[in-house]
PDB file of C-alpha atoms in Angstrom:
ATOM      1  CA  UNK A  38     189.381 255.959 241.259  1.00 40.00           C
ATOM      2  CA  UNK A  39     185.656 255.417 240.770  1.00 44.00           C
ATOM      3  CA  UNK A  40     185.653 252.570 243.306  1.00 51.00           C
ATOM      4  CA  UNK A  41     187.469 254.737 245.827  1.00 51.00           C
ATOM      5  CA  UNK A  42     184.854 257.464 245.490  1.00 56.00           C
ATOM      6  CA  UNK A  43     182.018 255.014 246.108  1.00 72.00           C
ATOM      7  CA  UNK A  44     183.680 253.326 249.092  1.00 84.00           C
ATOM      8  CA  UNK A  45     181.779 253.894 252.352  1.00 91.00           C
ATOM      9  CA  UNK A  46     183.106 256.404 254.841  1.00 95.00           C
ATOM     10  CA  UNK A  47     182.436 256.150 258.547  1.00 97.00           C
ATOM     11  CA  UNK A  48     181.866 259.007 260.984  1.00 95.00           C
ATOM     12  CA  UNK A  49     184.230 258.119 263.837  1.00 96.00           C
ATOM     13  CA  UNK A  50     184.071 260.186 267.019  1.00 95.00           C
ATOM     14  CA  UNK A  51     186.665 258.182 268.958  1.00 95.00           C
ATOM     15  CA  UNK A  52     189.258 255.523 268.340  1.00 97.00           C
ATOM     16  CA  UNK A  53     191.470 254.213 271.105  1.00 96.00           C
ATOM     17  CA  UNK A  54     192.994 251.143 272.723  1.00 96.00           C
ATOM     18  CA  UNK A  55     191.936 250.173 276.229  1.00 93.00           C
ATOM     19  CA  UNK A  56     190.564 247.222 278.133  1.00 89.00           C
ATOM     20  CA  UNK A  57     187.088 245.952 277.461  1.00 89.00           C
ATOM     21  CA  UNK A  58     185.102 247.415 280.327  1.00 80.00           C
ATOM     22  CA  UNK A  59     182.242 244.948 279.945  1.00 81.00           C
ATOM     23  CA  UNK A  60     181.064 241.939 277.977  1.00 81.00           C
ATOM     24  CA  UNK A  61     182.551 238.477 277.549  1.00 85.00           C
ATOM     25  CA  UNK A  62     186.054 239.835 277.051  1.00 87.00           C
ATOM     26  CA  UNK A  63     185.956 242.247 279.987  1.00 85.00           C
ATOM     27  CA  UNK A  64     189.492 242.975 281.124  1.00 87.00           C
ATOM     28  CA  UNK A  65     191.056 242.106 277.751  1.00 93.00           C
ATOM     29  CA  UNK A  66     192.669 244.677 275.493  1.00 96.00           C
ATOM     30  CA  UNK A  67     190.578 245.919 272.595  1.00 97.00           C
ATOM     31  CA  UNK A  68     190.592 248.536 269.859  1.00 98.00           C
ATOM     32  CA  UNK A  69     187.491 250.691 270.150  1.00 96.00           C
ATOM     33  CA  UNK A  70     185.974 252.403 267.126  1.00 98.00           C
ATOM     34  CA  UNK A  71     183.108 254.640 268.212  1.00 96.00           C
ATOM     35  CA  UNK A  72     180.671 255.689 265.498  1.00 96.00           C
ATOM     36  CA  UNK A  73     178.653 258.890 265.577  1.00 95.00           C
ATOM     37  CA  UNK A  74     174.895 258.938 266.096  1.00 93.00           C
ATOM     38  CA  UNK A  75     172.138 256.895 267.682  1.00 94.00           C
ATOM     39  CA  UNK A  76     168.450 256.372 267.018  1.00 94.00           C
ATOM     40  CA  UNK A  77     167.528 256.057 270.710  1.00 94.00           C
ATOM     41  CA  UNK A  78     167.560 258.467 273.645  1.00 91.00           C
ATOM     42  CA  UNK A  79     168.050 256.404 276.791  1.00 93.00           C
ATOM     43  CA  UNK A  80     167.593 258.220 280.087  1.00 90.00           C
ATOM     44  CA  UNK A  81     170.946 256.988 281.426  1.00 87.00           C
ATOM     45  CA  UNK A  82     173.051 257.260 278.242  1.00 85.00           C
ATOM     46  CA  UNK A  83     176.736 257.734 279.080  1.00 77.00           C
ATOM     47  CA  UNK A  84     177.803 258.583 275.520  1.00 81.00           C
ATOM     48  CA  UNK A  85     175.075 261.110 274.696  1.00 74.00           C
ATOM     49  CA  UNK A  86     177.744 263.495 273.402  1.00 78.00           C
ATOM     50  CA  UNK A  87     178.466 261.085 270.517  1.00 80.00           C
ATOM     51  CA  UNK A  88     174.848 261.356 269.397  1.00 78.00           C
ATOM     52  CA  UNK A  89     174.713 265.142 269.038  1.00 80.00           C
ATOM     53  CA  UNK A  90     174.479 266.461 265.488  1.00 78.00           C
ATOM     54  CA  UNK A  91     177.310 268.920 266.144  1.00 78.00           C
ATOM     55  CA  UNK A  92     179.623 266.310 267.695  1.00 85.00           C
ATOM     56  CA  UNK A  93     183.047 266.463 266.070  1.00 91.00           C
ATOM     57  CA  UNK A  94     183.915 263.379 264.050  1.00 93.00           C
ATOM     58  CA  UNK A  95     186.472 262.169 261.542  1.00 95.00           C
ATOM     59  CA  UNK A  96     185.539 260.592 258.240  1.00 96.00           C
ATOM     60  CA  UNK A  97     187.456 257.341 257.867  1.00 97.00           C
ATOM     61  CA  UNK A  98     187.443 254.678 255.179  1.00 97.00           C
ATOM     62  CA  UNK A  99     187.613 250.974 255.956  1.00 97.00           C
ATOM     63  CA  UNK A 100     191.263 250.974 254.871  1.00 97.00           C
ATOM     64  CA  UNK A 101     192.071 253.777 257.324  1.00 98.00           C
ATOM     65  CA  UNK A 102     190.286 252.002 260.167  1.00 98.00           C
ATOM     66  CA  UNK A 103     192.109 248.757 259.399  1.00 98.00           C
ATOM     67  CA  UNK A 104     195.452 250.582 259.284  1.00 98.00           C
ATOM     68  CA  UNK A 105     194.750 251.919 262.771  1.00 98.00           C
ATOM     69  CA  UNK A 106     193.857 248.419 263.973  1.00 98.00           C
ATOM     70  CA  UNK A 107     197.008 246.944 262.435  1.00 98.00           C
ATOM     71  CA  UNK A 108     199.212 249.590 264.058  1.00 98.00           C
ATOM     72  CA  UNK A 109     197.665 248.847 267.456  1.00 98.00           C
ATOM     73  CA  UNK A 110     198.677 245.179 267.381  1.00 97.00           C
ATOM     74  CA  UNK A 111     195.417 244.276 269.178  1.00 98.00           C
ATOM     75  CA  UNK A 112     193.176 241.413 268.022  1.00 97.00           C
ATOM     76  CA  UNK A 113     189.892 242.335 269.755  1.00 98.00           C
ATOM     77  CA  UNK A 114     187.963 245.052 267.931  1.00 98.00           C
ATOM     78  CA  UNK A 115     184.847 246.636 269.416  1.00 97.00           C
ATOM     79  CA  UNK A 116     182.573 248.637 267.114  1.00 98.00           C
ATOM     80  CA  UNK A 117     180.414 250.861 269.271  1.00 95.00           C
ATOM     81  CA  UNK A 118     178.568 254.165 269.338  1.00 92.00           C
ATOM     82  CA  UNK A 119     176.092 255.619 269.442  1.00 90.00           C
ATOM     83  CA  UNK A 120     174.645 252.822 267.401  1.00 96.00           C
ATOM     84  CA  UNK A 121     177.221 251.460 264.942  1.00 97.00           C
ATOM     85  CA  UNK A 122     174.699 249.466 262.892  1.00 97.00           C
ATOM     86  CA  UNK A 123     173.054 252.696 261.725  1.00 95.00           C
ATOM     87  CA  UNK A 124     176.067 253.361 259.528  1.00 91.00           C
ATOM     88  CA  UNK A 125     175.916 252.426 255.857  1.00 91.00           C
ATOM     89  CA  UNK A 126     178.583 249.961 254.812  1.00 95.00           C
ATOM     90  CA  UNK A 127     178.976 248.366 258.243  1.00 97.00           C
ATOM     91  CA  UNK A 128     178.850 244.851 256.781  1.00 97.00           C
ATOM     92  CA  UNK A 129     181.690 245.745 254.407  1.00 96.00           C
ATOM     93  CA  UNK A 130     183.752 247.110 257.293  1.00 98.00           C
ATOM     94  CA  UNK A 131     183.199 243.992 259.397  1.00 98.00           C
ATOM     95  CA  UNK A 132     184.187 241.720 256.509  1.00 97.00           C
ATOM     96  CA  UNK A 133     187.302 243.774 255.823  1.00 97.00           C
ATOM     97  CA  UNK A 134     188.414 243.661 259.463  1.00 98.00           C
ATOM     98  CA  UNK A 135     187.783 239.920 259.704  1.00 98.00           C
ATOM     99  CA  UNK A 136     189.927 239.094 256.688  1.00 97.00           C
ATOM    100  CA  UNK A 137     192.631 238.588 259.295  1.00 97.00           C
ATOM    101  CA  UNK A 138     191.622 235.275 260.932  1.00 96.00           C
ATOM    102  CA  UNK A 139     193.169 236.289 264.259  1.00 97.00           C
ATOM    103  CA  UNK A 140     190.871 239.267 264.715  1.00 98.00           C
ATOM    104  CA  UNK A 141     187.610 239.180 266.645  1.00 97.00           C
ATOM    105  CA  UNK A 142     184.897 241.783 266.119  1.00 98.00           C
ATOM    106  CA  UNK A 143     182.325 242.601 268.768  1.00 97.00           C
ATOM    107  CA  UNK A 144     179.374 244.850 267.925  1.00 97.00           C
ATOM    108  CA  UNK A 145     177.816 246.813 270.773  1.00 96.00           C
ATOM    109  CA  UNK A 146     174.238 247.396 269.640  1.00 97.00           C
ATOM    110  CA  UNK A 147     171.132 248.835 271.256  1.00 96.00           C
ATOM    111  CA  UNK A 148     168.693 246.107 270.225  1.00 96.00           C
ATOM    112  CA  UNK A 149     166.626 248.157 267.785  1.00 98.00           C
ATOM    113  CA  UNK A 150     168.460 247.298 264.529  1.00 97.00           C
ATOM    114  CA  UNK A 151     167.920 244.063 262.576  1.00 98.00           C
ATOM    115  CA  UNK A 152     170.910 241.751 263.056  1.00 98.00           C
ATOM    116  CA  UNK A 153     170.067 239.501 260.093  1.00 97.00           C
ATOM    117  CA  UNK A 154     172.496 241.023 257.538  1.00 96.00           C
ATOM    118  CA  UNK A 155     175.389 240.587 259.971  1.00 96.00           C
ATOM    119  CA  UNK A 156     174.469 237.055 261.091  1.00 95.00           C
ATOM    120  CA  UNK A 157     174.757 235.889 257.487  1.00 93.00           C
ATOM    121  CA  UNK A 158     178.295 237.139 256.878  1.00 95.00           C
ATOM    122  CA  UNK A 159     180.989 234.608 256.012  1.00 93.00           C
ATOM    123  CA  UNK A 160     182.614 235.347 259.366  1.00 96.00           C
ATOM    124  CA  UNK A 161     180.016 236.419 261.868  1.00 96.00           C
ATOM    125  CA  UNK A 162     180.857 239.052 264.480  1.00 97.00           C
ATOM    126  CA  UNK A 163     179.684 238.626 268.048  1.00 96.00           C
ATOM    127  CA  UNK A 164     177.024 240.925 269.441  1.00 97.00           C
ATOM    128  CA  UNK A 165     176.608 242.507 272.834  1.00 96.00           C
ATOM    129  CA  UNK A 166     172.985 243.532 272.533  1.00 97.00           C
ATOM    130  CA  UNK A 167     171.118 245.677 275.011  1.00 96.00           C
ATOM    131  CA  UNK A 168     167.544 245.031 275.942  1.00 97.00           C
ATOM    132  CA  UNK A 169     166.306 248.422 277.079  1.00 97.00           C
ATOM    133  CA  UNK A 170     164.497 248.394 280.393  1.00 97.00           C
ATOM    134  CA  UNK A 171     161.336 250.410 281.166  1.00 97.00           C
ATOM    135  CA  UNK A 172     163.245 253.103 283.077  1.00 96.00           C
ATOM    136  CA  UNK A 173     165.421 253.761 280.024  1.00 96.00           C
ATOM    137  CA  UNK A 174     162.309 255.068 278.267  1.00 96.00           C
ATOM    138  CA  UNK A 175     163.205 253.047 275.167  1.00 96.00           C
ATOM    139  CA  UNK A 176     161.776 249.562 275.691  1.00 97.00           C
ATOM    140  CA  UNK A 177     159.198 250.215 272.972  1.00 97.00           C
ATOM    141  CA  UNK A 178     162.022 250.430 270.400  1.00 97.00           C
ATOM    142  CA  UNK A 179     163.306 246.886 270.933  1.00 98.00           C
ATOM    143  CA  UNK A 180     163.257 244.667 267.838  1.00 98.00           C
ATOM    144  CA  UNK A 181     162.181 241.410 269.433  1.00 97.00           C
ATOM    145  CA  UNK A 182     162.924 239.359 266.313  1.00 97.00           C
ATOM    146  CA  UNK A 183     166.612 239.822 267.158  1.00 98.00           C
ATOM    147  CA  UNK A 184     166.205 237.498 270.143  1.00 96.00           C
ATOM    148  CA  UNK A 185     165.959 234.481 267.841  1.00 95.00           C
ATOM    149  CA  UNK A 186     169.157 235.438 266.009  1.00 96.00           C
ATOM    150  CA  UNK A 187     171.411 235.328 269.051  1.00 96.00           C
ATOM    151  CA  UNK A 188     173.908 232.504 269.464  1.00 95.00           C
ATOM    152  CA  UNK A 189     176.121 231.221 272.243  1.00 94.00           C
ATOM    153  CA  UNK A 190     178.798 233.647 271.013  1.00 94.00           C
ATOM    154  CA  UNK A 191     176.613 236.646 271.857  1.00 96.00           C
ATOM    155  CA  UNK A 192     175.522 238.516 274.973  1.00 96.00           C
ATOM    156  CA  UNK A 193     172.273 240.134 276.038  1.00 97.00           C
ATOM    157  CA  UNK A 194     172.816 242.959 278.488  1.00 96.00           C
ATOM    158  CA  UNK A 195     170.087 244.315 280.754  1.00 98.00           C
ATOM    159  CA  UNK A 196     171.075 247.718 282.147  1.00 96.00           C
ATOM    160  CA  UNK A 197     168.875 248.244 285.187  1.00 97.00           C
ATOM    161  CA  UNK A 198     168.004 251.199 287.404  1.00 96.00           C
ATOM    162  CA  UNK A 199     165.666 249.550 289.915  1.00 97.00           C
ATOM    163  CA  UNK A 200     164.124 246.343 291.194  1.00 98.00           C
ATOM    164  CA  UNK A 201     161.230 246.755 288.758  1.00 98.00           C
ATOM    165  CA  UNK A 202     163.741 246.835 285.895  1.00 98.00           C
ATOM    166  CA  UNK A 203     165.278 243.607 287.201  1.00 98.00           C
ATOM    167  CA  UNK A 204     161.856 241.968 287.417  1.00 98.00           C
ATOM    168  CA  UNK A 205     161.219 242.920 283.802  1.00 98.00           C
ATOM    169  CA  UNK A 206     164.617 241.520 282.792  1.00 98.00           C
ATOM    170  CA  UNK A 207     163.666 238.139 284.271  1.00 98.00           C
ATOM    171  CA  UNK A 208     160.420 238.150 282.277  1.00 98.00           C
ATOM    172  CA  UNK A 209     162.364 238.668 279.042  1.00 98.00           C
ATOM    173  CA  UNK A 210     164.972 236.041 279.952  1.00 98.00           C
ATOM    174  CA  UNK A 211     162.232 233.482 280.492  1.00 98.00           C
ATOM    175  CA  UNK A 212     160.079 234.434 277.504  1.00 98.00           C
ATOM    176  CA  UNK A 213     162.995 234.021 275.072  1.00 97.00           C
ATOM    177  CA  UNK A 214     164.906 231.271 276.957  1.00 97.00           C
ATOM    178  CA  UNK A 215     167.952 233.496 276.900  1.00 98.00           C
ATOM    179  CA  UNK A 216     169.899 231.721 279.622  1.00 96.00           C
ATOM    180  CA  UNK A 217     169.797 228.522 277.577  1.00 95.00           C
ATOM    181  CA  UNK A 218     170.990 230.144 274.370  1.00 95.00           C
ATOM    182  CA  UNK A 219     173.372 233.013 275.041  1.00 96.00           C
ATOM    183  CA  UNK A 220     175.281 234.886 277.734  1.00 96.00           C
ATOM    184  CA  UNK A 221     173.098 237.092 279.935  1.00 97.00           C
ATOM    185  CA  UNK A 222     174.436 240.028 281.939  1.00 96.00           C
ATOM    186  CA  UNK A 223     172.732 242.277 284.459  1.00 97.00           C
ATOM    187  CA  UNK A 224     174.449 245.654 284.700  1.00 95.00           C
ATOM    188  CA  UNK A 225     173.627 248.633 286.949  1.00 95.00           C
ATOM    189  CA  UNK A 226     173.006 252.153 285.736  1.00 92.00           C
ATOM    190  CA  UNK A 227     176.004 253.849 287.305  1.00 83.00           C
ATOM    191  CA  UNK A 228     174.945 255.635 290.494  1.00 84.00           C
ATOM    192  CA  UNK A 229     171.292 254.498 290.340  1.00 91.00           C
ATOM    193  CA  UNK A 230     171.307 251.066 291.969  1.00 95.00           C
ATOM    194  CA  UNK A 231     173.786 249.389 294.289  1.00 94.00           C
ATOM    195  CA  UNK A 232     175.466 246.200 293.054  1.00 95.00           C
ATOM    196  CA  UNK A 233     174.753 244.529 296.411  1.00 96.00           C
ATOM    197  CA  UNK A 234     171.017 244.929 295.745  1.00 97.00           C
ATOM    198  CA  UNK A 235     171.522 243.204 292.416  1.00 97.00           C
ATOM    199  CA  UNK A 236     173.428 240.313 293.999  1.00 98.00           C
ATOM    200  CA  UNK A 237     170.622 239.872 296.525  1.00 98.00           C
ATOM    201  CA  UNK A 238     168.138 239.797 293.640  1.00 98.00           C
ATOM    202  CA  UNK A 239     170.161 237.157 291.767  1.00 98.00           C
ATOM    203  CA  UNK A 240     170.179 234.993 294.895  1.00 98.00           C
ATOM    204  CA  UNK A 241     166.486 235.542 295.605  1.00 98.00           C
ATOM    205  CA  UNK A 242     165.459 234.611 292.059  1.00 98.00           C
ATOM    206  CA  UNK A 243     168.015 231.773 291.782  1.00 98.00           C
ATOM    207  CA  UNK A 244     169.271 233.223 288.519  1.00 98.00           C
ATOM    208  CA  UNK A 245     171.820 230.636 287.493  1.00 97.00           C
ATOM    209  CA  UNK A 246     173.837 231.533 284.394  1.00 96.00           C
ATOM    210  CA  UNK A 247     173.267 235.280 284.784  1.00 97.00           C
ATOM    211  CA  UNK A 248     176.326 237.424 285.434  1.00 95.00           C
ATOM    212  CA  UNK A 249     176.504 240.684 287.345  1.00 95.00           C
ATOM    213  CA  UNK A 250     178.459 243.021 285.080  1.00 91.00           C
ATOM    214  CA  UNK A 251     180.173 246.123 286.442  1.00 87.00           C
ATOM    215  CA  UNK A 252     181.756 248.551 283.984  1.00 73.00           C
ATOM    216  CA  UNK A 253     185.463 248.194 284.737  1.00 75.00           C
ATOM    217  CA  UNK A 254     186.431 251.404 282.953  1.00 67.00           C
ATOM    218  CA  UNK A 255     184.218 253.393 285.350  1.00 66.00           C
ATOM    219  CA  UNK A 256     185.946 251.782 288.321  1.00 72.00           C
ATOM    220  CA  UNK A 257     189.503 252.194 287.035  1.00 71.00           C
ATOM    221  CA  UNK A 258     189.095 255.740 285.695  1.00 61.00           C
ATOM    222  CA  UNK A 259     186.837 258.706 286.359  1.00 63.00           C
ATOM    223  CA  UNK A 260     183.339 257.652 285.200  1.00 63.00           C
ATOM    224  CA  UNK A 261     183.176 260.667 282.860  1.00 64.00           C
ATOM    225  CA  UNK A 262     186.569 260.085 281.249  1.00 63.00           C
ATOM    226  CA  UNK A 263     186.527 259.493 277.490  1.00 67.00           C
ATOM    227  CA  UNK A 264     188.882 257.405 275.409  1.00 64.00           C
ATOM    228  CA  UNK A 265     189.131 254.573 277.931  1.00 58.00           C
TER     229      UNK A 265
END
């Protein structure tokens, strides 16, 4: 009983099965576990509601989360937010999920939290890590040491609003040799920049090994729809 009392609980605002809307496994089925709260305030945030202090959430233990995953029958698990790595006990949850060798865990993280504790796990999750652009208002919060911890299983995502954001993304790609070491995606802020402008930029800059990433869930469903 004492161990049960001390087991971490996680504030979950959403759990659902859908397709991955972005990332390396875009188009594949995944279980999404969305954690409450974030330490950043990006200008374009599309899940701001999950960061509000009065946002409704459900306390779940690792066992309860794993039961939900097992019932789904889906092998891809995406831990997202908010910022999931703010939650205490996240390493324990990742390890518990990955006890099944067929499961794959992807962490969607905002780039401000140290990845070291999670890179050293017996089974390492993959990361889709944002680098916040100037127009997000949050570039100052980026933990640049994370760049050296990324592997070829991970993704760096630049969410851009303008040409100046794209220019800055190229500077970061080159400074940290990202295209040589990991997957690199350029993604538009929905409604702020046209994808055709981004394609023209990729061609102009000869950005081999950079992918244009559109959020599939915002194309398939209403962009404001939750639980997809």
